[in-house]
Short mmCIF file of C-alpha atoms and ligand atoms in Angstrom, two decimals:
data_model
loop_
_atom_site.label_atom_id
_atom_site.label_comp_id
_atom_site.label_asym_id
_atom_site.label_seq_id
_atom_site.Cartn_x
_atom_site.Cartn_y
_atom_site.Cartn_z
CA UNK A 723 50.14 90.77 101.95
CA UNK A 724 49.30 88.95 98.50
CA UNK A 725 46.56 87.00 97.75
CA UNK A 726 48.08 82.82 98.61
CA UNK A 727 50.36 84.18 101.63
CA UNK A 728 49.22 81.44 104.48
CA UNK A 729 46.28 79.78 101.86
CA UNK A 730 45.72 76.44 102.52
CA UNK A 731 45.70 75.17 98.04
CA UNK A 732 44.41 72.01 97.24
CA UNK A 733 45.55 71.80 93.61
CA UNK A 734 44.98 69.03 91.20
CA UNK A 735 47.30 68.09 88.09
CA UNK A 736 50.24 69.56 90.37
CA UNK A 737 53.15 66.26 88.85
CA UNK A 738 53.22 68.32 85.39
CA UNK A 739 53.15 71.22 83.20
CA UNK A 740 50.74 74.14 83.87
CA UNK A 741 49.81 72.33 87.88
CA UNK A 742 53.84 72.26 88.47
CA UNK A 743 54.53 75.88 87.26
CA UNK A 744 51.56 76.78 90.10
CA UNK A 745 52.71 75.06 92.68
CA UNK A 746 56.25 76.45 92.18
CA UNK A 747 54.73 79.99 92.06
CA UNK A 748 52.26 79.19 94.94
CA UNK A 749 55.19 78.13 97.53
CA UNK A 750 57.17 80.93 96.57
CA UNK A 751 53.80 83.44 97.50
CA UNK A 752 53.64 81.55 101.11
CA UNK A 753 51.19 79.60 100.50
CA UNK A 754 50.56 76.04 102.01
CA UNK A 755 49.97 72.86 99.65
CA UNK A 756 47.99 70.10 98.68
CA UNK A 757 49.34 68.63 95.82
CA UNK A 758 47.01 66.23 94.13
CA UNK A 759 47.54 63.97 91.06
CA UNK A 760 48.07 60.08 90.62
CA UNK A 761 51.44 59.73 90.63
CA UNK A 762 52.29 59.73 94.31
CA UNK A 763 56.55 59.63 93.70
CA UNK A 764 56.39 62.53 91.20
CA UNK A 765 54.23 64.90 93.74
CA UNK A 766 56.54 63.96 96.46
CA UNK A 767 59.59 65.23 94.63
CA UNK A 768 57.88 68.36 93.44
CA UNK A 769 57.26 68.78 97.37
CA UNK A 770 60.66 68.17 98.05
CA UNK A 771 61.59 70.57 95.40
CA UNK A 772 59.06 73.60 96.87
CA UNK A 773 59.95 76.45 98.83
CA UNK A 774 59.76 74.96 102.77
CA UNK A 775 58.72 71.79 101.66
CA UNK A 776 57.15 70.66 105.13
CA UNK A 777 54.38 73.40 104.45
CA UNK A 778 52.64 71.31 101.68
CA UNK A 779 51.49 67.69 101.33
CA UNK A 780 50.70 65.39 99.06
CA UNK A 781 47.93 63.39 98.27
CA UNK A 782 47.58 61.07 94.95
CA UNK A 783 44.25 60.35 93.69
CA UNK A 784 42.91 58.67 90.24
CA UNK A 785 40.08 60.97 89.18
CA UNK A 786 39.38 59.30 86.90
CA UNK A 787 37.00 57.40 89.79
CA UNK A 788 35.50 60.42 91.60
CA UNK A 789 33.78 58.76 93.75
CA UNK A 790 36.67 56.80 95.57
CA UNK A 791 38.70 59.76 95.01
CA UNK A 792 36.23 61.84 97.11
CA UNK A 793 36.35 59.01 99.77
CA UNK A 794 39.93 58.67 99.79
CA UNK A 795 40.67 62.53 100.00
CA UNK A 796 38.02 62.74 102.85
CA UNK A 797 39.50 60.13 105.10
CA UNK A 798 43.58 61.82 104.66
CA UNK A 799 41.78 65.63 105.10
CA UNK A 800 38.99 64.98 107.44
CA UNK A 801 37.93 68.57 108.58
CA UNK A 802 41.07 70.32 107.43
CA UNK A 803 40.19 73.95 105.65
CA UNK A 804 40.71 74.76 102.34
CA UNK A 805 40.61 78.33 101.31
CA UNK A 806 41.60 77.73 97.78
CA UNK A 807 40.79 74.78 95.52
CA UNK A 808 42.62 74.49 91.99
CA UNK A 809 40.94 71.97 89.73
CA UNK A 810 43.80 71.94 87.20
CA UNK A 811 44.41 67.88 86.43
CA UNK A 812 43.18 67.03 83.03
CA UNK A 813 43.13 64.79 80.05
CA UNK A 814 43.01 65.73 76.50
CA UNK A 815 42.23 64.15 73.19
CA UNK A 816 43.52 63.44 69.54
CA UNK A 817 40.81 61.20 67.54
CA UNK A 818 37.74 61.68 65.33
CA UNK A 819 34.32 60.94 66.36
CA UNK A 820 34.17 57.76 64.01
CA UNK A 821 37.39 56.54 65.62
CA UNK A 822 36.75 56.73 69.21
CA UNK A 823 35.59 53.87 71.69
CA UNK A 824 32.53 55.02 73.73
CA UNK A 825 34.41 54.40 76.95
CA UNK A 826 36.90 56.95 76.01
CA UNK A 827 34.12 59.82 76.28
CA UNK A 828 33.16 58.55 79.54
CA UNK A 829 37.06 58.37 80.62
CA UNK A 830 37.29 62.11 79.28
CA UNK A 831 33.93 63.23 81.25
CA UNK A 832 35.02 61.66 84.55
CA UNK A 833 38.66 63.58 84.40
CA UNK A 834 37.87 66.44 83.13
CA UNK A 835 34.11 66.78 84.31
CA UNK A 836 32.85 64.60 87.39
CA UNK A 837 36.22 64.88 89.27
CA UNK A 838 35.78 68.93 89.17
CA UNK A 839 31.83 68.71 90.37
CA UNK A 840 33.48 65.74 93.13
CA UNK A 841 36.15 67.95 94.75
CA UNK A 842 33.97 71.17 94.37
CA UNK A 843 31.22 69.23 96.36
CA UNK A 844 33.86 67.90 98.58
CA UNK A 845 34.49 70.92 99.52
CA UNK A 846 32.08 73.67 99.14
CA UNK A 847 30.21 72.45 102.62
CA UNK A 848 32.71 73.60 105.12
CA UNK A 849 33.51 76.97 102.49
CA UNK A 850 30.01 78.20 102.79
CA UNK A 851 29.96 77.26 106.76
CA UNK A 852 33.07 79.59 106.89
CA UNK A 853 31.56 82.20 104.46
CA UNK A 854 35.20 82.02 103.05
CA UNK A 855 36.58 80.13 100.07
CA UNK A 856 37.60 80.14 95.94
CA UNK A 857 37.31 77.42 93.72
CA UNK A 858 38.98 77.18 90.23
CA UNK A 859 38.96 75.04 87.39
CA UNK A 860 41.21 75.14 84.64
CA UNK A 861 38.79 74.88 81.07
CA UNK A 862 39.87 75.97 78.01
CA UNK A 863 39.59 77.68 74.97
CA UNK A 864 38.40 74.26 74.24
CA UNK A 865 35.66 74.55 76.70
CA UNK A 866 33.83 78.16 73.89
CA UNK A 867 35.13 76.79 70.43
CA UNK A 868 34.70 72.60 69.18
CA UNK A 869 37.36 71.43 67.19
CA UNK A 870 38.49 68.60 65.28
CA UNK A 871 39.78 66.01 67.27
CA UNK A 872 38.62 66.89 70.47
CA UNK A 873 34.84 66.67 70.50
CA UNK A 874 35.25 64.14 73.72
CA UNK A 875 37.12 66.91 75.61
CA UNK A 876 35.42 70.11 74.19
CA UNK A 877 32.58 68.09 75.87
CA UNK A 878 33.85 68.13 79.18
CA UNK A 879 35.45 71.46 79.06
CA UNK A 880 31.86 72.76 77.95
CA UNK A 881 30.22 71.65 80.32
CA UNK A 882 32.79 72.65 83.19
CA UNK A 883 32.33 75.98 81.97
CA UNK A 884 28.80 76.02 82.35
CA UNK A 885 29.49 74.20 86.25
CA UNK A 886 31.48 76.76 87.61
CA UNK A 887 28.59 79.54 85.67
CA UNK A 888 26.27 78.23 87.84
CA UNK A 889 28.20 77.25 90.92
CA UNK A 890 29.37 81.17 90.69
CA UNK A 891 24.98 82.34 90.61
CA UNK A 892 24.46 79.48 93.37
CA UNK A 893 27.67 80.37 95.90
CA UNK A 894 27.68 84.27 95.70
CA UNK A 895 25.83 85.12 98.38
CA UNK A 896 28.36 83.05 100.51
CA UNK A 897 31.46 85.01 99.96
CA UNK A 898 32.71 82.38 97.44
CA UNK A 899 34.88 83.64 94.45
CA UNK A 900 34.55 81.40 91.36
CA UNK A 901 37.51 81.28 88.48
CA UNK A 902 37.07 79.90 84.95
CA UNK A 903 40.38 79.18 83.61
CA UNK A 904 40.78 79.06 79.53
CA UNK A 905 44.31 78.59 78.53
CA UNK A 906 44.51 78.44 74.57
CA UNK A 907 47.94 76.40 73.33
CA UNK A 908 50.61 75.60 76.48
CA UNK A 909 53.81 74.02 75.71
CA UNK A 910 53.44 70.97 77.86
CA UNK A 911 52.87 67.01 77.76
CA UNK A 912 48.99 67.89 77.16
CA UNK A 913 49.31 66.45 73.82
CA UNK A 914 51.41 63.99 74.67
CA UNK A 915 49.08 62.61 77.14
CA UNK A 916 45.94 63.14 75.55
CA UNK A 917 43.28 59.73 74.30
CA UNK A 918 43.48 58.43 71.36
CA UNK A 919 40.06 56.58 70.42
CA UNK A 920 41.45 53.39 71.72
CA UNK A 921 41.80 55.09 75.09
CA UNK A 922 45.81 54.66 74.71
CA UNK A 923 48.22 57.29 74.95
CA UNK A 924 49.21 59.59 72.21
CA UNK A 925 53.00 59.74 73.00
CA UNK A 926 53.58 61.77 70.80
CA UNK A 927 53.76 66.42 71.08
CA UNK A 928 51.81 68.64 69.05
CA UNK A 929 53.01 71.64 67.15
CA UNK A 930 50.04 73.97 68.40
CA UNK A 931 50.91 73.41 72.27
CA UNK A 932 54.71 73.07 71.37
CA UNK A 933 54.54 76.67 69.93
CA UNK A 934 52.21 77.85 72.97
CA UNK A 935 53.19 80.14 75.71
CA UNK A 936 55.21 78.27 78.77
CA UNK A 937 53.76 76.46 81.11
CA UNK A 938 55.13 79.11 83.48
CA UNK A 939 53.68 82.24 82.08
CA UNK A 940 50.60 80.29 82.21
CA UNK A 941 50.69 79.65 85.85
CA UNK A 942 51.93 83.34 86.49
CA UNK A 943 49.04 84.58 84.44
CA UNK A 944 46.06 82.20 86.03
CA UNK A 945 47.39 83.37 89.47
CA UNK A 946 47.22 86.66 88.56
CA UNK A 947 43.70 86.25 87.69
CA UNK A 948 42.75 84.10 91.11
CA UNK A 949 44.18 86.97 93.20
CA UNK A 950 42.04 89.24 91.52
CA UNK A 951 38.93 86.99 91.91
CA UNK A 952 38.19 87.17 88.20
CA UNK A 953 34.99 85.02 86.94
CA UNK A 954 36.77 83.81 83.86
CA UNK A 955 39.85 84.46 81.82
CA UNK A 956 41.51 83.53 78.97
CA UNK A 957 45.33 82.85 78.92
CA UNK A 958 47.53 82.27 75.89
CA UNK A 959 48.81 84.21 72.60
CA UNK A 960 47.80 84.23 69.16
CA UNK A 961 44.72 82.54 67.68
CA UNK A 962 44.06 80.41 69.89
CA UNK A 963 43.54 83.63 72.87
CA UNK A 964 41.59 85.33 70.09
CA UNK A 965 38.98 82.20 69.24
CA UNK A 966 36.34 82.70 72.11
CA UNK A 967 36.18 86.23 71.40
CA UNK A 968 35.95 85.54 67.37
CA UNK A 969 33.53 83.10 68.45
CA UNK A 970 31.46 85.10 70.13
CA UNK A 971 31.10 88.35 67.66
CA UNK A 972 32.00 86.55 64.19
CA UNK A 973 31.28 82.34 65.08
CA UNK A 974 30.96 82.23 61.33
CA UNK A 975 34.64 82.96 60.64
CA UNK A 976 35.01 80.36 63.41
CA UNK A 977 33.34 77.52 61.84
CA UNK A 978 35.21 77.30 58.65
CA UNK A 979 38.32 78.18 60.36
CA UNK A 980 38.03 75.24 62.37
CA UNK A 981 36.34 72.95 59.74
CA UNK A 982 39.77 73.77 57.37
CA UNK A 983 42.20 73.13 60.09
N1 NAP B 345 48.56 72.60 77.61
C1 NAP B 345 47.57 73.16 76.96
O1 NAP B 345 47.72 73.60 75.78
C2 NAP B 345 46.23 73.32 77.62
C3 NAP B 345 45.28 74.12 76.98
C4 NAP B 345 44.03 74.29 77.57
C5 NAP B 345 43.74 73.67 78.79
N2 NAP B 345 44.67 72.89 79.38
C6 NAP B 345 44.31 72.25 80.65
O2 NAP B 345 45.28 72.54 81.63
C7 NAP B 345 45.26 71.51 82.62
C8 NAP B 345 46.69 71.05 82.89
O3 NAP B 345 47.19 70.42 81.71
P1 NAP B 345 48.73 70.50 81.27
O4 NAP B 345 48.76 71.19 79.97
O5 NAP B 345 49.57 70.96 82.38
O6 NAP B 345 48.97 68.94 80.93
P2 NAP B 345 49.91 67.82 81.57
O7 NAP B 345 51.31 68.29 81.62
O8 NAP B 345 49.58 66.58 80.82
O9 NAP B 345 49.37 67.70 83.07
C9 NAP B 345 48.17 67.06 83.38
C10 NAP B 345 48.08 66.85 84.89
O10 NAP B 345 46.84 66.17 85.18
C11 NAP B 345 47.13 65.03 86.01
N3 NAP B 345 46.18 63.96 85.74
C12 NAP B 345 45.93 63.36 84.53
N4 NAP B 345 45.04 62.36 84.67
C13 NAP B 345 44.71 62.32 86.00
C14 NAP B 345 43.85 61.51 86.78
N5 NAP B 345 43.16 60.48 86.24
N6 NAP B 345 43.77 61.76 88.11
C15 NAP B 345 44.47 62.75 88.69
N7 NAP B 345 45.32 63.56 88.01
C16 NAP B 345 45.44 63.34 86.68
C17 NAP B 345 48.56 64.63 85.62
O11 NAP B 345 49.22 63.94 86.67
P3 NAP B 345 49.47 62.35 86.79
O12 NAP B 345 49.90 61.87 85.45
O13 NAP B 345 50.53 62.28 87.84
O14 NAP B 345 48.16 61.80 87.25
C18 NAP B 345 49.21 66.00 85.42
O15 NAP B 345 49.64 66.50 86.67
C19 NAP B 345 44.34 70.42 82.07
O16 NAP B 345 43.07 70.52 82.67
C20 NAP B 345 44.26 70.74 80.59
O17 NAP B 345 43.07 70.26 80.01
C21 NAP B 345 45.91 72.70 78.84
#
């Protein structure tokens, strides 16, 4: 039997790119849906569009508010189990440190930071009463090597990093697997999406993540690396699957790499 056949997966980020190859993959493994994101319409056609649709569900939140999130997701799921929660959703960013509104950093952290600790808290509770459960968050290379551009969001995938490190030490004794995601460049709308310092929209792609693996090899890869329970792994091609291990054994070579770029 593999790994998701009959899993109950609570995934986050499931309207687009890497989240949407997943949940494709995940129905097609047998396993039974959550689908989390804000845009209630979308999720409901990518349920529609799943293998036996009336296996998954969805439920929109705005984590971008944790808090209500949390409240909201607790009052549609009550008691229901989760084996398997995906904390994909995400935000990126495109401006320099001079250029970028305070609130946007705090926008960043609550997307890409509180709303993984708020669903992991959610719930870790009942996963530890079971002795049973895996939580995941997708990172990024982002999250072992600052760049330009990004220092909100290498901020938040830092420090989500350093979470699920210590959610791993603290939950291990329960029977709880813990999953570090780090996908390097994707082709999806991550760029599109991603904060300007204004806090708008940057509408526009970006050649890195347009010349990136597919958002589907991504998702094939990741699950590969859930079924096998792996602590962390790193998903992508070229430089940007090779920085965290430059950055580790030659960070030198890193920093001015990253300060010419
Ligand atoms: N693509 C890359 O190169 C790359 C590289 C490294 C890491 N990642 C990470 O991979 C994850 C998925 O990104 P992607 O590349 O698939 O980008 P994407 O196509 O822009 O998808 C982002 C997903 O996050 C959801 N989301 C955004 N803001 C949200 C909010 N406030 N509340 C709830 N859901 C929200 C979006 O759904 P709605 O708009 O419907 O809310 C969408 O489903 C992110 O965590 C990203 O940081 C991506």
């Amino acid at each position: 039997m593999n790994y998701f056949q009959g899993k109950s997966v609570w995934l986050t980020g499931a309207s687009s790119g890497i989240g949407l190859a997943m949940a494709q993959q995940l129905a097609e493994a047998g396993a039974h849906l959550i689908l989390t994101s804000r845009r209630a319409d979308t999720l409901e056609q990518v349920r529609l569009s799943l293998q036996h649709p009336e296996r998954h569900q969805v439920l929109a939140l705005d984590l971008s508010q944790p808090e209500t999130a949390v409240t909201h997701a607790q009052s549609e799921l009550g008691d229901q189990v989760i084996d398997l929660l995906i904390n994909n959703a995400g935000v990126s960013q495109r401006s320099r440190i001079l250029d970028t509104d305070l609130s946007v950093y705090r926008q960043l952290m609550e997307i890409d930071y509180f709303g993984v600790v708020a669903l992991t808290k959610f719930v870790l509770p009942r996963m530890i009463e079971r002795h049973n459960g895996h939580i995941v968050t997708v990172s990024s290379v982002a999250g072992k090597v600052g760049t330009k551009l990004r220092s909100g969001y290498n901020g938040a995938k830092f420090g989500v990093i350093g979470f699920m490190d210590s959610l791993r030490a603290e939950t291990a004794e329960h029977g709880i697997a813990v999953t570090s995601i780090l996908p390097g460049f994707i082709n999806t709308q991550v760029a599109h999406n991603s904060l300007t310092g204004d806090g708008s929209a940057l509408g526009k792609p970006d050649p890195d993540n347009a010349g990136g693996i597919s958002a589907e090899e991504c998702a094939r890869l990741s699950l590969k690396a859930i079924a096998a329970q792996k602590a962390e792994v790193v998903v992508g091609s070229g430089v940007s699957k090779l920085a965290p291990f430059l950055q580790r054994f030659a960070p030198g070579i890193v920093r001015r790499m990253v300060a010419k770029r």
